[in-house]
Structures are given as C-alpha cells and as structure tokens.
Amino acid sequence: DMSPGNIYRFFPGKIDIAEAIAREDDLLRLKDLEKIASEPRCSARKKLCDYFFAELRSTYQKFEQEPHALEIARIISEKRPKFGEIRVAAERGMIARILIEGTEKGEFNVSDAAYSAEMIHSAMLKFRFPQRWTRASLTTLESELDGVLKLIMDGLTPRASTEN
C-alpha cells in the first residue's frame, strides 16, 4: 500500500526492487530445500531425488502462476550476476552435503563432493528453469527428471569390486 515515490525512498531503482523480491523468494525456496536436505529419516538417495523434484515443481508452478517472473529472473541474472552466484553456491552446497552423507552411509561412491555437486547441478539446469528451455508439461518434465535421476543414481552407486 505504498506509493511508487515512497518505494523509491528504500530502493534506488527497479532492478533493486526486483532483486529484493527475488532474494526473499529465494530465501523461502532454499529454506524448503534445506528441510529436504536435512531430513534425518530419509536416505541420501531419497533426499537427492526429493530435492530435485521439489525444485522442479516449485519453479514450474512459480513461472506458470507468474509468467513475468521468468523475465525478471533473466534480467536479474544479467544485471546482478552475484545474486545468481550466491544462489548457485547455496544449492550446490546442499547437494554436496547430501552426497557426503550418502558416501558416508555407503549409498554413494563420491570422491569429490563439491565437483560432483557442481556436475549434477549443471545437469539439472533444464529442471531448474523449465519454461526457459521447453514448453513441456509438468508431467512430461517429471518423467524426464525421473529418468535423469535414475542415470545419476546409477553413476553414484558404489560398484562391487571385480578383483579376485
């Protein structure tokens, strides 16, 4: 319920307003993802899958309900790259923690969690900003994500030794 003039007393420009809104949205999203990453009763495999499905569904619904949010995200990433770098680092940190936990429990065989998290995060980009890359339905994207996660999980699974 503020006038535009009053808003500009707090923010120097439109990009600053957009970034503040995006930061608040990101904090809420990261908080939800942190709940998944920290769930003590779930296996690391389930956490990793739940993490990416939550990410897909959240982002897909956000851009379906607020189509302008995709354009705002693009502008912020161009004009304020540091904002994106901070978000990516937080996401990769959570993924790395899940990978470390899974390795400690024998679910995964990961020698470099930070590198593996970076590669997995990169592979999942389509599912992080789905409407930027495709017009596929959420059902189709969920099916694709399931297939990609199966390949990733297969790659993370420890192999039985073939030495005699």
PDB file of C-alpha atoms in Angstrom:
ATOM      1  CA  ASP A   1       0.000   0.000   0.000  1.00  0.00           C
ATOM      2  CA  MET A   2       2.865   2.382  -0.776  1.00  0.00           C
ATOM      3  CA  SER A   3       3.067   4.966  -3.455  1.00  0.00           C
ATOM      4  CA  PRO A   4       5.816   4.472  -6.079  1.00  0.00           C
ATOM      5  CA  GLY A   5       7.576   7.565  -4.781  1.00  0.00           C
ATOM      6  CA  ASN A   6       7.702   6.133  -1.272  1.00  0.00           C
ATOM      7  CA  ILE A   7       9.089   2.814  -2.503  1.00  0.00           C
ATOM      8  CA  TYR A   8      11.976   4.632  -4.169  1.00  0.00           C
ATOM      9  CA  ARG A   9      12.943   6.057  -0.789  1.00  0.00           C
ATOM     10  CA  PHE A  10      14.015   2.495   0.075  1.00  0.00           C
ATOM     11  CA  PHE A  11      15.276   1.286  -3.319  1.00  0.00           C
ATOM     12  CA  PRO A  12      17.423   3.238  -5.795  1.00  0.00           C
ATOM     13  CA  GLY A  13      15.855   1.639  -8.888  1.00  0.00           C
ATOM     14  CA  LYS A  14      13.582  -1.009 -10.360  1.00  0.00           C
ATOM     15  CA  ILE A  15      16.322  -3.622 -10.519  1.00  0.00           C
ATOM     16  CA  ASP A  16      16.889  -3.165  -6.771  1.00  0.00           C
ATOM     17  CA  ILE A  17      13.194  -3.789  -6.113  1.00  0.00           C
ATOM     18  CA  ALA A  18      13.221  -6.872  -8.346  1.00  0.00           C
ATOM     19  CA  GLU A  19      16.343  -8.206  -6.636  1.00  0.00           C
ATOM     20  CA  ALA A  20      14.827  -7.687  -3.178  1.00  0.00           C
ATOM     21  CA  ILE A  21      11.708  -9.610  -4.197  1.00  0.00           C
ATOM     22  CA  ALA A  22      13.811 -12.375  -5.779  1.00  0.00           C
ATOM     23  CA  ARG A  23      16.028 -12.605  -2.674  1.00  0.00           C
ATOM     24  CA  GLU A  24      13.004 -13.051  -0.430  1.00  0.00           C
ATOM     25  CA  ASP A  25      11.590 -15.690  -2.773  1.00  0.00           C
ATOM     26  CA  ASP A  26      14.947 -17.474  -2.904  1.00  0.00           C
ATOM     27  CA  LEU A  27      15.266 -17.496   0.882  1.00  0.00           C
ATOM     28  CA  LEU A  28      11.903 -19.229   1.190  1.00  0.00           C
ATOM     29  CA  ARG A  29      12.746 -21.715  -1.565  1.00  0.00           C
ATOM     30  CA  LEU A  30      16.158 -22.502  -0.073  1.00  0.00           C
ATOM     31  CA  LYS A  31      14.569 -22.967   3.342  1.00  0.00           C
ATOM     32  CA  ASP A  32      12.203 -25.573   1.868  1.00  0.00           C
ATOM     33  CA  LEU A  33      15.092 -27.325   0.108  1.00  0.00           C
ATOM     34  CA  GLU A  34      17.124 -27.275   3.329  1.00  0.00           C
ATOM     35  CA  LYS A  35      14.300 -29.169   5.073  1.00  0.00           C
ATOM     36  CA  ILE A  36      14.608 -31.884   2.440  1.00  0.00           C
ATOM     37  CA  ALA A  37      18.426 -31.982   2.618  1.00  0.00           C
ATOM     38  CA  SER A  38      18.353 -32.205   6.426  1.00  0.00           C
ATOM     39  CA  GLU A  39      15.584 -34.790   6.868  1.00  0.00           C
ATOM     40  CA  PRO A  40      17.156 -37.325   9.258  1.00  0.00           C
ATOM     41  CA  ARG A  41      14.782 -40.193   8.425  1.00  0.00           C
ATOM     42  CA  CYS A  42      15.454 -40.219   4.669  1.00  0.00           C
ATOM     43  CA  SER A  43      18.212 -41.905   2.750  1.00  0.00           C
ATOM     44  CA  ALA A  44      20.586 -39.682   0.820  1.00  0.00           C
ATOM     45  CA  ARG A  45      19.180 -41.119  -2.420  1.00  0.00           C
ATOM     46  CA  LYS A  46      15.655 -40.083  -1.450  1.00  0.00           C
ATOM     47  CA  LYS A  47      16.851 -36.658  -0.340  1.00  0.00           C
ATOM     48  CA  LEU A  48      18.592 -36.051  -3.661  1.00  0.00           C
ATOM     49  CA  CYS A  49      15.520 -37.114  -5.647  1.00  0.00           C
ATOM     50  CA  ASP A  50      13.122 -35.175  -3.410  1.00  0.00           C
ATOM     51  CA  TYR A  51      15.387 -32.117  -3.678  1.00  0.00           C
ATOM     52  CA  PHE A  52      15.250 -32.015  -7.467  1.00  0.00           C
ATOM     53  CA  PHE A  53      11.559 -32.838  -7.720  1.00  0.00           C
ATOM     54  CA  ALA A  54      10.762 -30.071  -5.211  1.00  0.00           C
ATOM     55  CA  GLU A  55      12.948 -27.685  -7.202  1.00  0.00           C
ATOM     56  CA  LEU A  56      11.214 -28.557 -10.482  1.00  0.00           C
ATOM     57  CA  ARG A  57       7.694 -28.319  -9.086  1.00  0.00           C
ATOM     58  CA  SER A  58       8.355 -25.082  -7.233  1.00  0.00           C
ATOM     59  CA  THR A  59       9.920 -23.328 -10.198  1.00  0.00           C
ATOM     60  CA  TYR A  60       7.441 -24.698 -12.733  1.00  0.00           C
ATOM     61  CA  GLN A  61       4.466 -23.550 -10.672  1.00  0.00           C
ATOM     62  CA  LYS A  62       6.055 -20.167  -9.972  1.00  0.00           C
ATOM     63  CA  PHE A  63       6.550 -19.446 -13.676  1.00  0.00           C
ATOM     64  CA  GLU A  64       3.109 -20.792 -14.589  1.00  0.00           C
ATOM     65  CA  GLN A  65       1.406 -18.600 -11.985  1.00  0.00           C
ATOM     66  CA  GLU A  66       3.659 -15.587 -12.573  1.00  0.00           C
ATOM     67  CA  PRO A  67       4.948 -15.660 -16.184  1.00  0.00           C
ATOM     68  CA  HIS A  68       6.695 -12.306 -15.719  1.00  0.00           C
ATOM     69  CA  ALA A  69       8.898 -13.902 -13.045  1.00  0.00           C
ATOM     70  CA  LEU A  70      10.886 -15.706 -15.745  1.00  0.00           C
ATOM     71  CA  GLU A  71      11.706 -12.393 -17.443  1.00  0.00           C
ATOM     72  CA  ILE A  72      12.612 -10.853 -14.085  1.00  0.00           C
ATOM     73  CA  ALA A  73      14.923 -13.805 -13.363  1.00  0.00           C
ATOM     74  CA  ARG A  74      16.626 -13.323 -16.722  1.00  0.00           C
ATOM     75  CA  ILE A  75      17.144  -9.595 -16.123  1.00  0.00           C
ATOM     76  CA  ILE A  76      18.470 -10.117 -12.604  1.00  0.00           C
ATOM     77  CA  SER A  77      20.906 -12.775 -13.826  1.00  0.00           C
ATOM     78  CA  GLU A  78      22.231 -10.340 -16.445  1.00  0.00           C
ATOM     79  CA  LYS A  79      22.376  -7.217 -14.301  1.00  0.00           C
ATOM     80  CA  ARG A  80      23.195  -8.759 -10.921  1.00  0.00           C
ATOM     81  CA  PRO A  81      25.250 -11.901 -11.586  1.00  0.00           C
ATOM     82  CA  LYS A  82      26.445 -12.012  -7.960  1.00  0.00           C
ATOM     83  CA  PHE A  83      22.862 -12.755  -6.891  1.00  0.00           C
ATOM     84  CA  GLY A  84      22.835 -15.884  -9.066  1.00  0.00           C
ATOM     85  CA  GLU A  85      26.290 -16.929  -7.921  1.00  0.00           C
ATOM     86  CA  ILE A  86      25.169 -16.844  -4.287  1.00  0.00           C
ATOM     87  CA  ARG A  87      22.059 -18.887  -5.080  1.00  0.00           C
ATOM     88  CA  VAL A  88      24.040 -21.459  -7.078  1.00  0.00           C
ATOM     89  CA  ALA A  89      26.620 -21.802  -4.298  1.00  0.00           C
ATOM     90  CA  ALA A  90      23.866 -22.443  -1.730  1.00  0.00           C
ATOM     91  CA  GLU A  91      22.199 -25.041  -3.955  1.00  0.00           C
ATOM     92  CA  ARG A  92      25.476 -26.820  -4.727  1.00  0.00           C
ATOM     93  CA  GLY A  93      26.398 -26.775  -1.051  1.00  0.00           C
ATOM     94  CA  MET A  94      23.199 -28.609  -0.148  1.00  0.00           C
ATOM     95  CA  ILE A  95      23.735 -31.142  -2.928  1.00  0.00           C
ATOM     96  CA  ALA A  96      27.334 -31.715  -1.781  1.00  0.00           C
ATOM     97  CA  ARG A  97      26.159 -32.309   1.790  1.00  0.00           C
ATOM     98  CA  ILE A  98      23.698 -34.938   0.571  1.00  0.00           C
ATOM     99  CA  LEU A  99      26.459 -36.596  -1.472  1.00  0.00           C
ATOM    100  CA  ILE A 100      28.830 -36.640   1.513  1.00  0.00           C
ATOM    101  CA  GLU A 101      26.118 -38.139   3.711  1.00  0.00           C
ATOM    102  CA  GLY A 102      25.346 -40.761   1.078  1.00  0.00           C
ATOM    103  CA  THR A 103      29.017 -41.647   0.719  1.00  0.00           C
ATOM    104  CA  GLU A 104      29.431 -41.954   4.484  1.00  0.00           C
ATOM    105  CA  LYS A 105      26.420 -44.297   4.618  1.00  0.00           C
ATOM    106  CA  GLY A 106      27.663 -46.373   1.672  1.00  0.00           C
ATOM    107  CA  GLU A 107      24.841 -45.299  -0.651  1.00  0.00           C
ATOM    108  CA  PHE A 108      27.132 -43.335  -2.965  1.00  0.00           C
ATOM    109  CA  ASN A 109      30.721 -43.543  -4.090  1.00  0.00           C
ATOM    110  CA  VAL A 110      31.784 -39.908  -4.414  1.00  0.00           C
ATOM    111  CA  SER A 111      35.414 -38.890  -4.037  1.00  0.00           C
ATOM    112  CA  ASP A 112      34.901 -35.149  -4.632  1.00  0.00           C
ATOM    113  CA  ALA A 113      31.515 -33.978  -3.367  1.00  0.00           C
ATOM    114  CA  ALA A 114      31.953 -30.354  -4.473  1.00  0.00           C
ATOM    115  CA  TYR A 115      32.832 -31.338  -8.046  1.00  0.00           C
ATOM    116  CA  SER A 116      30.075 -33.959  -8.205  1.00  0.00           C
ATOM    117  CA  ALA A 117      27.542 -31.457  -6.847  1.00  0.00           C
ATOM    118  CA  GLU A 118      28.618 -28.948  -9.487  1.00  0.00           C
ATOM    119  CA  MET A 119      28.203 -31.501 -12.292  1.00  0.00           C
ATOM    120  CA  ILE A 120      24.842 -32.777 -11.026  1.00  0.00           C
ATOM    121  CA  HIS A 121      23.595 -29.209 -10.555  1.00  0.00           C
ATOM    122  CA  SER A 122      24.680 -28.369 -14.107  1.00  0.00           C
ATOM    123  CA  ALA A 123      22.931 -31.450 -15.481  1.00  0.00           C
ATOM    124  CA  MET A 124      19.713 -30.364 -13.775  1.00  0.00           C
ATOM    125  CA  LEU A 125      19.565 -26.854 -15.241  1.00  0.00           C
ATOM    126  CA  LYS A 126      16.645 -27.734 -17.531  1.00  0.00           C
ATOM    127  CA  PHE A 127      14.609 -28.686 -14.478  1.00  0.00           C
ATOM    128  CA  ARG A 128      15.585 -25.552 -12.515  1.00  0.00           C
ATOM    129  CA  PHE A 129      14.183 -23.141 -15.111  1.00  0.00           C
ATOM    130  CA  PRO A 130      11.965 -25.431 -17.210  1.00  0.00           C
ATOM    131  CA  GLN A 131       9.957 -22.774 -19.068  1.00  0.00           C
ATOM    132  CA  ARG A 132      13.169 -21.168 -20.248  1.00  0.00           C
ATOM    133  CA  TRP A 133      14.134 -24.306 -22.161  1.00  0.00           C
ATOM    134  CA  THR A 134      10.895 -26.093 -23.047  1.00  0.00           C
ATOM    135  CA  ARG A 135       7.130 -25.881 -23.243  1.00  0.00           C
ATOM    136  CA  ALA A 136       6.730 -29.409 -21.904  1.00  0.00           C
ATOM    137  CA  SER A 137       4.078 -30.104 -19.285  1.00  0.00           C
ATOM    138  CA  LEU A 138       4.971 -30.689 -15.657  1.00  0.00           C
ATOM    139  CA  THR A 139       4.067 -34.372 -16.086  1.00  0.00           C
ATOM    140  CA  THR A 140       6.490 -34.714 -19.014  1.00  0.00           C
ATOM    141  CA  LEU A 141       9.227 -32.873 -17.124  1.00  0.00           C
ATOM    142  CA  GLU A 142       8.723 -35.066 -14.054  1.00  0.00           C
ATOM    143  CA  SER A 143       9.096 -38.162 -16.243  1.00  0.00           C
ATOM    144  CA  GLU A 144      12.295 -36.762 -17.792  1.00  0.00           C
ATOM    145  CA  LEU A 145      13.635 -35.816 -14.362  1.00  0.00           C
ATOM    146  CA  ASP A 146      12.938 -39.323 -13.096  1.00  0.00           C
ATOM    147  CA  GLY A 147      14.975 -40.759 -15.970  1.00  0.00           C
ATOM    148  CA  VAL A 148      17.870 -38.360 -15.466  1.00  0.00           C
ATOM    149  CA  LEU A 149      17.905 -39.068 -11.715  1.00  0.00           C
ATOM    150  CA  LYS A 150      17.993 -42.818 -12.370  1.00  0.00           C
ATOM    151  CA  LEU A 151      21.087 -42.342 -14.532  1.00  0.00           C
ATOM    152  CA  ILE A 152      22.711 -40.118 -11.913  1.00  0.00           C
ATOM    153  CA  MET A 153      21.893 -42.540  -9.089  1.00  0.00           C
ATOM    154  CA  ASP A 154      23.342 -45.397 -11.117  1.00  0.00           C
ATOM    155  CA  GLY A 155      26.529 -43.399 -11.567  1.00  0.00           C
ATOM    156  CA  LEU A 156      26.735 -42.596  -7.848  1.00  0.00           C
ATOM    157  CA  THR A 157      26.146 -46.174  -6.677  1.00  0.00           C
ATOM    158  CA  PRO A 158      29.222 -47.995  -5.396  1.00  0.00           C
ATOM    159  CA  ARG A 159      30.329 -50.872  -7.613  1.00  0.00           C
ATOM    160  CA  ALA A 160      31.249 -54.307  -6.313  1.00  0.00           C
ATOM    161  CA  SER A 161      34.937 -54.959  -6.676  1.00  0.00           C
ATOM    162  CA  THR A 162      35.818 -57.172  -9.666  1.00  0.00           C
ATOM    163  CA  GLU A 163      39.274 -58.033  -8.276  1.00  0.00           C
ATOM    164  CA  ASN A 164      39.926 -61.715  -7.451  1.00  0.00           C
TER     165      ASN A 164
END
